[in-house]
Coordinates of C-alpha atoms in Angstrom, one line a residue:
X23 CA -14.3 -4.3 -5.7
X24 CA -16.2 -4.7 -9.0
X25 CA -14.2 -1.8 -11.2
X26 CA -13.1 1.6 -11.4
X27 CA -13.2 4.2 -14.3
X28 CA -10.7 6.8 -15.2
X29 CA -11.0 9.5 -18.2
X30 CA -9.6 9.4 -21.3
X31 CA -9.1 11.5 -24.4
X32 CA -9.8 8.9 -27.1
X33 CA -12.3 8.2 -29.9
X34 CA -15.5 7.5 -29.2
X35 CA -17.7 5.3 -31.9
X36 CA -21.1 6.5 -32.3
X37 CA -21.8 6.8 -28.6
X38 CA -24.0 9.6 -28.2
X39 CA -25.9 10.4 -24.7
X40 CA -29.2 12.4 -24.7
X41 CA -29.8 15.4 -22.8
X42 CA -33.1 16.2 -20.5
X43 CA -33.2 19.4 -18.7
X44 CA -33.8 18.1 -15.2
X45 CA -30.3 16.4 -15.6
X46 CA -28.8 19.6 -16.7
X47 CA -30.0 21.2 -13.3
X48 CA -28.9 18.4 -11.6
X49 CA -25.3 18.5 -13.2
X50 CA -24.8 22.0 -12.2
X51 CA -26.0 21.1 -8.9
X52 CA -23.6 18.5 -8.4
X53 CA -20.6 20.3 -10.2
X54 CA -21.4 22.8 -7.4
X55 CA -21.1 20.2 -4.8
X56 CA -18.2 18.3 -6.4
X57 CA -16.1 20.6 -8.3
X58 CA -13.4 18.4 -9.3
X59 CA -15.9 15.2 -10.5
X60 CA -16.3 15.2 -14.4
X61 CA -19.3 12.4 -14.2
X62 CA -21.7 11.5 -11.3
X63 CA -23.5 8.3 -11.3
X64 CA -27.2 9.5 -11.1
X65 CA -28.8 5.9 -9.9
X66 CA -26.9 2.8 -9.5
X67 CA -28.9 -0.9 -8.6
X68 CA -26.7 -4.0 -8.3
X69 CA -28.1 -7.3 -7.4
X70 CA -26.6 -10.2 -6.1
X71 CA -28.0 -13.7 -6.8
X72 CA -26.8 -17.3 -6.4
X73 CA -27.1 -20.6 -8.4
X74 CA -26.4 -24.2 -7.3
X75 CA -25.9 -26.8 -10.0
X76 CA -25.7 -30.9 -10.2
X77 CA -23.1 -30.8 -13.2
X78 CA -20.2 -28.4 -12.2
X79 CA -17.4 -29.5 -10.2
X80 CA -17.9 -26.4 -8.1
X81 CA -21.8 -26.3 -7.7
X82 CA -22.4 -22.4 -6.1
X83 CA -22.1 -19.6 -8.3
X84 CA -22.6 -16.2 -7.6
X85 CA -24.4 -13.9 -10.1
X86 CA -24.3 -9.9 -10.4
X87 CA -26.3 -8.1 -12.5
X88 CA -25.6 -4.0 -12.4
X89 CA -27.6 -1.3 -13.8
X90 CA -25.8 2.1 -13.6
X91 CA -26.7 5.6 -15.1
X92 CA -23.6 8.1 -15.7
X93 CA -24.4 12.0 -15.7
X94 CA -22.0 14.3 -17.1
X95 CA -21.0 17.6 -15.3
X96 CA -19.3 18.9 -18.2
X97 CA -18.9 19.6 -21.9
X98 CA -17.4 17.2 -24.5
X99 CA -16.5 14.2 -22.1
X100 CA -15.5 10.8 -23.1
X101 CA -15.3 8.3 -20.5
X102 CA -13.8 5.1 -20.1
X103 CA -15.6 2.4 -18.7
X104 CA -13.8 -0.7 -17.5
X105 CA -15.2 -4.0 -15.6
X106 CA -12.5 -6.1 -14.5
X107 CA -12.8 -9.9 -14.5
X108 CA -10.4 -13.0 -14.5
X109 CA -10.4 -16.6 -14.7
X110 CA -12.8 -17.0 -12.3
X111 CA -15.5 -14.7 -13.3
X112 CA -16.9 -13.8 -16.4
X113 CA -18.5 -10.2 -17.7
X114 CA -21.6 -10.6 -20.6
X115 CA -24.7 -9.2 -21.5
X116 CA -23.3 -5.7 -22.3
X117 CA -25.8 -3.1 -22.8
X118 CA -25.6 1.0 -22.8
X119 CA -28.9 3.1 -24.1
X120 CA -29.2 6.7 -23.6
X121 CA -31.6 8.9 -21.9
X122 CA -34.9 7.6 -23.5
X123 CA -33.8 4.3 -23.4
X124 CA -32.6 3.9 -26.8
X125 CA -29.6 1.5 -27.6
X126 CA -26.2 3.0 -28.1
X127 CA -23.5 0.9 -30.0
X128 CA -20.2 0.6 -28.3
X129 CA -17.3 -1.5 -29.0
X130 CA -16.2 -3.1 -26.0
X131 CA -12.4 -4.6 -25.8
X132 CA -12.0 -7.8 -24.0
X133 CA -8.4 -8.7 -23.0
X134 CA -5.8 -9.0 -20.5
X135 CA -4.8 -6.1 -18.3
X136 CA -1.2 -4.9 -17.0
X137 CA 0.0 -2.0 -15.1
X138 CA 3.7 -1.0 -14.7
X139 CA 6.2 -4.2 -13.9
X140 CA 3.5 -6.2 -12.0
X141 CA 2.3 -8.1 -14.5
X142 CA -1.4 -9.9 -13.8
X143 CA -1.5 -13.1 -15.1
X144 CA -5.5 -13.7 -15.5
X145 CA -6.6 -10.2 -14.5
X146 CA -8.8 -9.1 -17.7
X147 CA -11.0 -6.0 -18.6
X148 CA -13.8 -5.3 -20.5
X149 CA -13.3 -1.4 -21.7
X150 CA -15.1 0.8 -23.9
X151 CA -15.8 4.4 -24.3
X152 CA -18.8 6.4 -23.6
X153 CA -19.4 9.7 -25.4
X154 CA -21.2 12.7 -23.7
X155 CA -21.6 15.9 -25.5
X156 CA -23.0 17.8 -23.2
X157 CA -23.3 18.8 -19.7
X158 CA -26.4 17.1 -18.2
X159 CA -26.0 14.2 -21.1
X160 CA -27.0 10.6 -19.5
X161 CA -26.2 7.3 -20.2
X162 CA -27.1 4.0 -19.0
X163 CA -25.2 0.9 -18.8
X164 CA -26.1 -2.8 -17.6
X165 CA -24.2 -6.1 -17.4
X166 CA -24.0 -9.1 -15.8
X167 CA -21.0 -10.4 -14.0
X168 CA -20.6 -14.4 -13.1
X169 CA -18.6 -15.6 -10.3
X170 CA -17.6 -19.3 -11.2
X171 CA -16.5 -20.1 -7.6
X172 CA -18.3 -18.7 -5.0
X173 CA -15.3 -18.1 -3.0
X174 CA -13.8 -15.2 -5.1
X175 CA -16.7 -12.6 -4.3
X176 CA -15.3 -11.4 -1.3
X177 CA -16.2 -7.7 -0.8
X178 CA -18.3 -5.3 -2.3
X179 CA -18.5 -1.8 -2.2
X180 CA -20.6 1.2 -1.9
X181 CA -19.1 4.3 -3.2
X182 CA -17.3 4.4 -6.5
X183 CA -14.7 6.7 -7.6
X184 CA -17.2 9.2 -9.0
X185 CA -20.0 10.7 -6.7
X186 CA -23.5 8.6 -6.3
X187 CA -26.9 10.4 -6.0
X188 CA -28.8 6.8 -5.4
X189 CA -27.6 3.4 -5.3
X190 CA -29.0 0.1 -3.9
X191 CA -27.1 -2.9 -3.4
X192 CA -29.2 -6.3 -3.0
X193 CA -27.9 -9.5 -2.0
X194 CA -31.0 -12.2 -2.6
X195 CA -29.9 -15.2 -0.7
X196 CA -31.6 -18.8 -1.2
X197 CA -32.3 -20.6 1.9
X198 CA -30.1 -23.4 0.8
X199 CA -26.9 -21.1 1.2
X200 CA -25.6 -19.8 4.1
X201 CA -23.8 -16.4 3.7
X202 CA -22.6 -13.9 6.2
X203 CA -22.7 -10.1 5.1
X204 CA -20.2 -8.4 7.2
X205 CA -20.2 -4.9 7.4
X206 CA -17.2 -2.3 7.1
X207 CA -16.7 1.4 7.6
X208 CA -20.5 2.2 8.0
X209 CA -19.9 4.8 10.7
X210 CA -20.8 8.3 9.5
X211 CA -22.6 7.1 6.5
X212 CA -26.2 7.3 6.0
X213 CA -26.9 3.5 5.1
X214 CA -30.5 2.5 4.9
X215 CA -30.8 -1.3 5.2
X216 CA -33.8 -3.5 4.5
X217 CA -34.8 -7.3 4.7
X218 CA -37.3 -8.6 2.5
X219 CA -38.7 -12.5 2.1
X220 CA -39.3 -13.7 -0.4
X221 CA -41.6 -17.2 0.2
X222 CA -42.3 -18.0 -3.5
X223 CA -38.7 -18.0 -4.5
X224 CA -37.4 -19.3 -0.6
X225 CA -35.3 -16.8 -0.5
X226 CA -34.1 -13.5 1.5
X227 CA -33.1 -10.4 0.2
X228 CA -31.1 -8.1 2.5
X229 CA -31.0 -4.4 0.6
X230 CA -28.8 -1.8 1.1
X231 CA -29.6 1.9 -0.1
X232 CA -27.3 5.1 0.1
X233 CA -27.9 8.5 -1.3
X234 CA -25.2 11.3 -2.2
X235 CA -22.0 9.3 -1.7
X236 CA -18.9 11.5 -2.3
X237 CA -16.5 10.0 -5.0
X238 CA -13.4 8.0 -3.2
X239 CA -10.2 10.0 -3.2
X240 CA -6.8 8.0 -4.2
X241 CA -4.8 10.8 -2.3
X242 CA -0.9 10.4 -1.8
X243 CA -0.6 8.6 1.4
X244 CA -3.9 7.7 1.8
X245 CA -4.8 4.5 3.2
X246 CA -6.4 1.7 1.6
X247 CA -9.7 1.9 0.3
X248 CA -10.8 -1.3 2.7
X249 CA -9.7 0.6 5.7
X250 CA -11.7 3.7 4.9
X251 CA -14.8 3.0 2.7
X252 CA -17.9 1.5 3.4
X253 CA -17.9 -2.3 2.1
X254 CA -19.2 -5.3 2.6
X255 CA -17.2 -9.0 3.0
X256 CA -19.6 -11.6 1.3
X257 CA -18.6 -14.6 3.8
X258 CA -19.8 -17.7 1.8
X259 CA -20.1 -20.5 4.8
X260 CA -21.7 -23.3 3.5
X261 CA -24.8 -24.6 1.0
X262 CA -26.9 -27.5 1.4
X263 CA -27.6 -29.8 -1.7
X264 CA -29.6 -32.9 -1.5
X265 CA -30.4 -32.6 2.0
X266 CA -26.5 -32.8 3.0
X267 CA -24.9 -29.7 3.9
X268 CA -21.4 -28.9 2.3
X269 CA -19.2 -26.4 3.7
X270 CA -17.5 -23.5 1.8
X271 CA -15.5 -21.3 4.0
X272 CA -17.4 -22.2 7.3
X273 CA -14.4 -21.1 9.3
X274 CA -10.7 -20.6 9.3
X275 CA -10.0 -24.2 9.3
X276 CA -11.7 -24.3 6.0
X277 CA -9.7 -21.7 4.5
X278 CA -6.2 -23.4 5.6
X279 CA -7.9 -26.5 4.1
X280 CA -8.5 -25.2 0.9
X281 CA -4.8 -23.5 0.8
X282 CA -3.2 -26.7 1.9
X283 CA -4.7 -28.3 -1.3
X284 CA -3.6 -25.9 -3.7
X285 CA 0.3 -26.7 -1.9
X286 CA -0.4 -30.3 -2.1
X287 CA -0.8 -29.6 -6.1
X288 CA 2.7 -28.3 -6.2
X289 CA 5.4 -30.6 -7.7
X290 CA 8.7 -29.3 -6.5
X291 CA 12.1 -31.0 -8.0
X292 CA 14.6 -30.5 -5.1
X293 CA 17.3 -32.2 -6.8
X294 CA 17.0 -29.0 -9.2
X295 CA 18.1 -26.7 -6.1
X296 CA 20.3 -29.0 -4.4
X297 CA 23.8 -27.9 -6.0
X298 CA 23.4 -24.4 -5.3
X299 CA 22.2 -24.9 -1.6
X300 CA 25.2 -26.9 -1.3
X301 CA 27.3 -23.9 -2.4
X302 CA 25.6 -21.5 -0.5
X303 CA 26.2 -23.6 2.9
X304 CA 29.6 -24.9 2.4
X305 CA 32.2 -23.9 5.1
X306 CA 29.6 -22.1 7.0
X307 CA 29.3 -23.5 10.7
X308 CA 26.9 -21.4 12.2
X309 CA 23.1 -22.3 11.4
X310 CA 21.9 -18.5 11.1
X311 CA 24.8 -17.8 8.6
X312 CA 23.2 -20.5 6.5
X313 CA 19.9 -19.3 6.5
X314 CA 21.0 -15.7 5.5
X315 CA 23.1 -17.3 2.3
X316 CA 20.4 -18.8 1.0
X317 CA 17.8 -15.6 2.3
X318 CA 19.8 -13.4 0.6
X319 CA 20.6 -15.4 -2.5
X320 CA 16.6 -15.6 -3.2
X321 CA 16.8 -11.8 -2.8
X322 CA 19.5 -10.9 -4.8
X323 CA 18.3 -13.8 -7.9
X324 CA 15.3 -14.0 -7.8
X325 CA 13.1 -11.1 -9.3
X326 CA 9.6 -10.3 -8.0
X327 CA 6.9 -10.6 -10.3
X328 CA 3.1 -10.3 -9.3
X329 CA 0.6 -13.0 -10.6
X330 CA -2.1 -11.8 -8.3
X331 CA -5.8 -12.9 -9.6
X332 CA -7.7 -16.0 -9.9
X333 CA -6.0 -19.2 -8.8
X334 CA -2.8 -17.8 -9.5
X335 CA -3.3 -15.5 -6.5
X336 CA -3.3 -18.5 -4.4
X337 CA -1.3 -21.5 -5.7
X338 CA 2.5 -21.5 -5.5
X339 CA 4.6 -22.0 -8.6
X340 CA 6.8 -24.9 -8.7
X341 CA 10.1 -24.1 -6.6
X342 CA 12.3 -25.5 -9.3
X343 CA 10.5 -23.4 -12.1
X344 CA 11.0 -20.3 -9.8
X345 CA 14.8 -20.9 -9.8
X346 CA 15.1 -21.7 -13.7
X347 CA 13.4 -18.7 -14.5
X348 CA 14.9 -16.4 -12.2
X349 CA 11.5 -14.8 -11.5
X350 CA 8.4 -15.5 -9.4
X351 CA 5.7 -14.1 -7.5
X352 CA 5.6 -14.0 -3.7
X353 CA 4.1 -17.7 -3.4
X354 CA 6.9 -18.9 -6.0
X355 CA 9.4 -17.1 -4.0
X356 CA 8.8 -18.4 -0.3
X357 CA 8.0 -21.9 -2.1
X358 CA 11.7 -21.3 -3.4
X359 CA 12.9 -20.4 -0.2
X360 CA 11.3 -23.1 2.0
X361 CA 12.8 -25.8 -0.4
X362 CA 16.2 -24.8 -0.4
X363 CA 16.1 -24.1 3.3
X364 CA 14.6 -27.5 3.8
X365 CA 17.3 -29.0 1.9
X366 CA 19.8 -27.4 4.1
X367 CA 18.5 -29.3 7.0
X368 CA 16.2 -26.6 8.4
X369 CA 12.5 -26.6 9.5
X370 CA 11.0 -23.9 6.9
X371 CA 7.2 -23.6 6.1
X372 CA 4.8 -21.5 3.8
X373 CA 3.2 -18.8 5.6
X374 CA 0.6 -16.6 4.4
X375 CA -0.3 -13.1 5.4
X376 CA -2.0 -9.8 5.0
X377 CA -0.1 -6.8 4.8
X378 CA -1.0 -3.6 6.2
X379 CA -3.3 -2.9 3.4
X380 CA -5.4 -5.6 4.6
X381 CA -7.7 -4.4 7.4
X382 CA -8.9 -7.7 8.6
X383 CA -7.4 -11.3 10.5
X384 CA -7.9 -14.9 10.2
X385 CA -10.9 -14.5 12.3
X386 CA -12.7 -13.9 9.0
X387 CA -12.5 -17.0 6.6
X388 CA -12.2 -15.3 3.6
X389 CA -9.8 -14.8 0.3
X390 CA -9.6 -11.2 1.5
X391 CA -7.9 -11.7 4.4
X392 CA -4.6 -12.0 2.7
X393 CA -2.8 -11.1 0.1
X394 CA 1.0 -12.1 0.1
X395 CA 3.1 -15.3 1.3
X396 CA 6.2 -15.7 3.0
X397 CA 8.4 -18.6 4.6
X398 CA 8.8 -18.9 8.1
X399 CA 12.0 -20.6 9.4
X400 CA 11.5 -22.6 13.1
X401 CA 15.3 -22.5 14.5
X402 CA 16.5 -22.5 17.9
X403 CA 13.1 -21.9 20.0
X404 CA 12.7 -18.9 17.7
X405 CA 10.7 -18.2 14.5
X406 CA 11.9 -15.8 11.5
X407 CA 9.6 -14.3 9.2
X408 CA 11.5 -14.4 5.7
X409 CA 10.1 -12.3 2.9
X410 CA 11.9 -13.2 -0.4
X411 CA 10.4 -10.2 -2.1
X412 CA 12.1 -7.9 0.5
X413 CA 15.4 -6.8 -1.2
X414 CA 18.1 -6.0 0.7
X415 CA 16.7 -6.5 4.2
X416 CA 18.4 -8.2 7.1
X417 CA 16.8 -11.8 8.4
X418 CA 15.7 -10.5 11.5
X419 CA 14.3 -7.3 10.2
X420 CA 10.8 -7.1 8.9
X421 CA 9.3 -4.6 6.5
X422 CA 6.7 -2.1 8.0
X423 CA 3.9 -3.6 5.5
X424 CA 4.2 -7.0 8.0
X425 CA 5.4 -5.8 11.1
X426 CA 2.4 -6.7 13.8
X427 CA 0.3 -8.7 11.0
X428 CA -1.0 -12.0 11.9
X429 CA 0.3 -14.8 9.9
X430 CA -1.2 -18.5 9.2
X431 CA 1.7 -21.1 9.1
X432 CA 1.3 -24.3 7.5
X433 CA 1.6 -27.2 10.0
X434 CA 0.6 -30.5 8.1
X435 CA -3.3 -31.1 8.3
X436 CA -3.4 -27.9 11.2
X437 CA -2.1 -24.6 11.1
X438 CA -0.5 -22.0 13.2
X439 CA -1.4 -18.4 14.0
X440 CA 1.1 -15.9 14.9
X441 CA 2.3 -12.5 14.9
X442 CA 4.9 -10.8 13.0
X443 CA 6.9 -9.0 15.6
X444 CA 6.4 -5.2 15.3
X445 CA 8.9 -2.6 16.0
X446 CA 8.8 0.8 17.5
X447 CA 10.0 4.0 16.0
X448 CA 13.8 3.5 17.2
X449 CA 14.1 0.6 14.7
X450 CA 13.8 3.3 12.2
X451 CA 16.3 5.6 13.7
X452 CA 18.0 8.3 11.6
X453 CA 21.1 10.1 13.6
X454 CA 23.7 12.1 12.8
X455 CA 26.3 14.3 14.3
X456 CA 28.0 17.2 12.7
X457 CA 30.7 19.9 13.2
X458 CA 31.0 23.0 11.6
X459 CA 32.6 26.3 11.5
X460 CA 32.9 29.2 9.1
X461 CA 35.6 29.8 6.8
X462 CA 36.8 33.1 5.7
X463 CA 34.8 32.7 2.2
X464 CA 31.5 32.8 4.6
X465 CA 30.9 29.0 3.8
X466 CA 30.1 26.1 6.5
X467 CA 32.6 23.6 6.6
X468 CA 33.0 20.3 8.9
X469 CA 32.8 17.0 9.1
X470 CA 29.7 14.8 9.4
X471 CA 28.7 11.0 10.8
X472 CA 25.3 10.0 9.7
X473 CA 24.1 6.3 10.6
X474 CA 20.7 4.7 9.1
X475 CA 18.5 1.8 10.6
X476 CA 15.6 0.0 9.8
X477 CA 13.4 1.0 7.0
X478 CA 16.0 3.7 6.2
X479 CA 19.1 1.6 5.7
X480 CA 17.0 -1.1 3.3
X481 CA 15.6 2.1 0.9
X482 CA 19.4 3.2 0.8
X483 CA 20.9 0.1 -0.1
X484 CA 18.3 -0.9 -2.9
X485 CA 18.8 2.4 -4.5
X486 CA 22.9 2.0 -4.3
X487 CA 22.9 -1.5 -5.4
X488 CA 20.3 -0.3 -8.7
X489 CA 23.1 2.1 -9.8
X490 CA 25.5 1.1 -12.5
X491 CA 29.3 0.6 -10.9
X492 CA 30.6 3.7 -12.2
X493 CA 27.4 5.8 -11.0
X494 CA 27.9 4.5 -7.3
X495 CA 30.4 7.2 -6.2
X496 CA 28.7 9.9 -7.6
X497 CA 25.0 8.5 -6.2
X498 CA 26.3 8.0 -2.9
X499 CA 27.6 11.5 -2.8
X500 CA 24.0 13.0 -4.6
X501 CA 22.3 11.2 -1.6
X502 CA 24.3 12.4 1.0
X503 CA 23.9 16.0 -0.2
X504 CA 19.9 15.5 0.2
X505 CA 19.4 16.9 -3.5
X506 CA 20.9 20.7 -2.1
X507 CA 23.0 21.9 -4.8
X508 CA 24.7 24.3 -1.9
X509 CA 26.3 21.1 -0.4
X510 CA 29.5 19.8 -1.6
X511 CA 30.6 16.2 -0.1
X512 CA 34.0 14.6 -0.2
X513 CA 36.3 11.5 1.2
X514 CA 33.2 9.6 1.9
X515 CA 33.6 6.4 4.1
X516 CA 30.7 3.9 4.4
X517 CA 30.3 1.3 6.5
X518 CA 27.4 -1.4 6.1
X519 CA 26.5 -0.8 2.4
X520 CA 27.0 -4.7 1.9
X521 CA 26.1 -5.8 5.3
X522 CA 22.3 -6.2 5.3
X523 CA 22.5 -7.2 9.4
X524 CA 24.3 -4.0 10.6
X525 CA 23.5 -0.2 10.6
X526 CA 24.3 1.7 7.8
X527 CA 27.1 4.5 8.6
X528 CA 28.6 7.3 6.6
X529 CA 31.5 9.6 7.6
X530 CA 32.1 12.3 5.0
X531 CA 33.5 16.3 5.1
X532 CA 31.0 18.7 3.9
X533 CA 31.0 22.2 2.5
X534 CA 27.8 24.5 2.3
X535 CA 27.6 27.1 0.5
X536 CA 24.7 30.0 0.9
X537 CA 24.2 29.2 4.3
X538 CA 25.9 32.0 5.8
X539 CA 25.0 35.6 4.6
X540 CA 27.7 38.5 6.0
X541 CA 26.2 41.7 6.4
X542 CA 29.0 44.0 7.8
X543 CA 30.5 42.6 10.8
X544 CA 27.3 40.6 11.2
X545 CA 27.0 36.6 10.1
X546 CA 23.6 35.4 9.2
X547 CA 23.7 31.2 9.7
X548 CA 21.2 28.7 9.0
X549 CA 23.1 25.7 10.5
X550 CA 20.4 23.0 9.5
X551 CA 20.2 22.3 6.0
X552 CA 18.2 19.4 6.2
X553 CA 15.1 21.1 8.0
X554 CA 12.9 17.7 7.8
X555 CA 9.2 18.1 7.5
X556 CA 9.4 21.9 7.2
X557 CA 7.0 21.8 4.4
X558 CA 4.8 19.0 5.3
X559 CA 1.6 20.8 5.8
X560 CA -1.7 19.4 4.8
X561 CA -4.0 21.0 2.8
X562 CA -7.7 21.9 3.4
X563 CA -8.8 20.2 0.6
X564 CA -7.4 16.6 1.5
X565 CA -10.2 13.8 2.8
X566 CA -8.3 11.0 3.8
X567 CA -5.9 10.2 6.7
X568 CA -2.3 9.9 5.9
X569 CA -0.1 6.8 6.1
X570 CA 3.8 7.2 6.8
X571 CA 6.0 4.7 5.1
X572 CA 6.8 3.6 8.4
X573 CA 7.7 5.0 11.9
X574 CA 10.0 7.7 12.3
X575 CA 13.0 8.9 14.8
X576 CA 15.4 11.7 13.9
X577 CA 18.0 12.6 15.9
X578 CA 20.8 15.4 14.8
X579 CA 23.3 17.1 16.7
X580 CA 25.5 19.8 15.1
X581 CA 28.0 22.2 16.5
X582 CA 28.9 25.3 15.2
X583 CA 32.3 26.3 16.6
X584 CA 33.0 30.2 16.3
X585 CA 36.1 32.5 17.3
X586 CA 36.7 33.5 21.0
X587 CA 36.1 37.4 19.9
X588 CA 32.6 36.5 18.2
X589 CA 29.5 37.5 20.2
X590 CA 26.1 35.6 19.9
X591 CA 23.5 38.2 19.2
X592 CA 20.6 36.1 18.5
X593 CA 19.3 32.4 18.8
X594 CA 16.1 30.8 17.8
X595 CA 13.6 30.3 20.5
X596 CA 13.2 26.6 21.1
X597 CA 10.6 24.3 19.8
X598 CA 9.2 21.9 22.5
X599 CA 5.9 19.7 20.7
X600 CA 4.5 16.8 22.0
X601 CA 1.5 14.8 20.8
X602 CA 0.2 11.1 21.5
X603 CA 1.3 10.7 17.9
X604 CA 4.1 12.9 17.1
X605 CA 6.8 15.1 18.4
X606 CA 9.4 17.8 17.4
X607 CA 12.0 19.4 19.3
X608 CA 14.8 21.8 18.4
X609 CA 17.3 23.8 20.7
X610 CA 20.2 25.6 20.5
X611 CA 22.6 26.1 23.5
X612 CA 25.9 27.6 23.9
X613 CA 28.8 26.1 25.8
X614 CA 32.4 28.0 25.6
X615 CA 32.8 29.1 21.7
X616 CA 30.3 26.6 20.4
X617 CA 27.2 26.6 19.7
X618 CA 25.4 23.3 19.8
X619 CA 22.1 22.3 18.1
X620 CA 20.2 19.1 18.8
X621 CA 17.0 18.5 16.8
X622 CA 14.6 15.2 17.6
X623 CA 11.7 14.3 15.2
X624 CA 9.7 11.3 16.0
X625 CA 6.1 9.9 14.6
X626 CA 5.1 7.2 16.9
X627 CA 2.6 5.5 14.8
X628 CA 2.5 5.5 10.8
X629 CA -1.2 6.5 10.6
X630 CA -2.0 10.2 11.2
X631 CA -5.6 10.8 11.3
X632 CA -7.4 13.2 9.3
X633 CA -8.1 14.9 12.8
X634 CA -4.8 15.3 13.9
X635 CA -4.0 17.6 10.7
X636 CA -4.5 21.0 12.5
X637 CA -2.2 20.2 15.3
X638 CA 0.4 18.7 13.0
X639 CA 0.0 21.8 10.7
X640 CA 0.4 24.0 13.7
X641 CA 3.1 22.4 14.6
X642 CA 5.0 22.4 11.3
X643 CA 4.4 26.2 10.9
X644 CA 6.5 26.6 14.4
X645 CA 9.0 24.2 13.0
X646 CA 9.4 25.9 10.1
X647 CA 9.4 29.3 11.3
X648 CA 12.4 27.9 13.4
X649 CA 14.2 26.7 10.4
X650 CA 13.5 30.3 8.9
X651 CA 15.4 32.0 11.9
X652 CA 19.0 32.7 11.6
X653 CA 21.7 32.5 14.0
X654 CA 23.1 36.1 14.4
X655 CA 26.9 36.2 15.3
X656 CA 28.8 39.8 15.8
X657 CA 32.3 39.8 14.6
X658 CA 34.7 42.6 16.3

């Protein structure tokens, strides 16, 4: 995407917008339509053109000319406008004017960009502050952006993070350039398309016009923008120069050829790694044990830091440099792991993949189709997809973000397309068995066994490993308590905390306060203190689908033992909800002097669509009612 914006409380340097009467009325109208918006894009015209040069080593360039006008929807607004670029792009000719086309002075900052723990090696931004003193204030901004290598012009979005009143997007493609404009997520939007021929310039313009676009929403759990919002992939296939045709990225083979050329430029020094590989594999007879030793060593000893822009987004760092630095991005870690496995005598290969954030596959020859690199191991007729950036994951386990995703595996001058296995919900199963009774102090006490698989166990292991040694026992108890201050946990026994290939199992004693209320000879008991998804309703304001972290299967069994003289006065009615995407089953049954509680919650697909929210909310309401309905026992 070209850029995004955010609002800050900062000082503006003389940037003053003018106010027109019609703009005030428009601002009031837009504020009614988009009550949460503070700025709207009144007009936006973006034109992409292309140039061919005999002088440059990369002859084809892309050029964007952007003209945008911003309308303030409230008073005293300061807006930080940013345009991103990197080593392969350049921003220039920045100009800001007011509503009367009078120049406004701004002081842009050009420099590196970084966020959180992820450092983007060559990502930069041009940022400046715009000052809107009044509702209806208008400022115009225009700039040019050059793509020094056309491969890096991948996608263009129609909406923005602000409402858009009118937008025109134009691609003027010369006859010497073969570009395909691939449209995504256009359904449901009133987008007008037009084609205009320019005989004098020997080019054709492809024009997209759209009005009244709501702002893009970055909501918690929302699917990636590329899966939701209308955008265009720019597929630069070939160009003609001096009557000769030259391929750019005409097909998947061209994409692989370019990737392979970057890998060919990597100069690994395997000797630096040999001693460590020998130590890791020494004394291990089974091949898979050797592989695990290397795979887990990379996870544990190489810190993941992303370098995701420009050429650094595609070229692996030398394996020995990653080894010596003890950090690297996904490509550097994959390259290191490959070299270590090859030194140990295995067939290991670099592998390109787009995570679940990417809605495309390798049928599309574009740099937009992948965002990650792993290592594929060929062993005993099976392929293992090893992702060194995933800490505390087993060698035959895969994170949900790469499950089911297509991969491109290096194979000399050729490549292999394959798919990472996708697990069903049972892979992430969480189960527990508990046995309780009510003591003389009206407290639930008993023993619990809980078991975690897949994504669930990986998350726990990561959190546990991140704790200081003197905090680990307390942290483990806090996790088992589930954040409930009423729960006391003792005598914890854990199995599998250090074995990535096995399930994670806990045995412990528990006391749960405030879950039994005694009124005379009646006991009101809340047996389930976990109550998963009991409050997980979606509000009417949410506009995006919701993506869970992974598929879910929770199976719980609890027993409540009570004296023979006690009687059951009330048990909540069962809940049995089954849909194509999720299911909730909760029920009590009685056998002798024991109440058996069985719970099953499953989410079969990680994506819950907006049209399913009503059914989901209805289900959650029933589940919550069940949770809030107490068992009633009567003591004689």
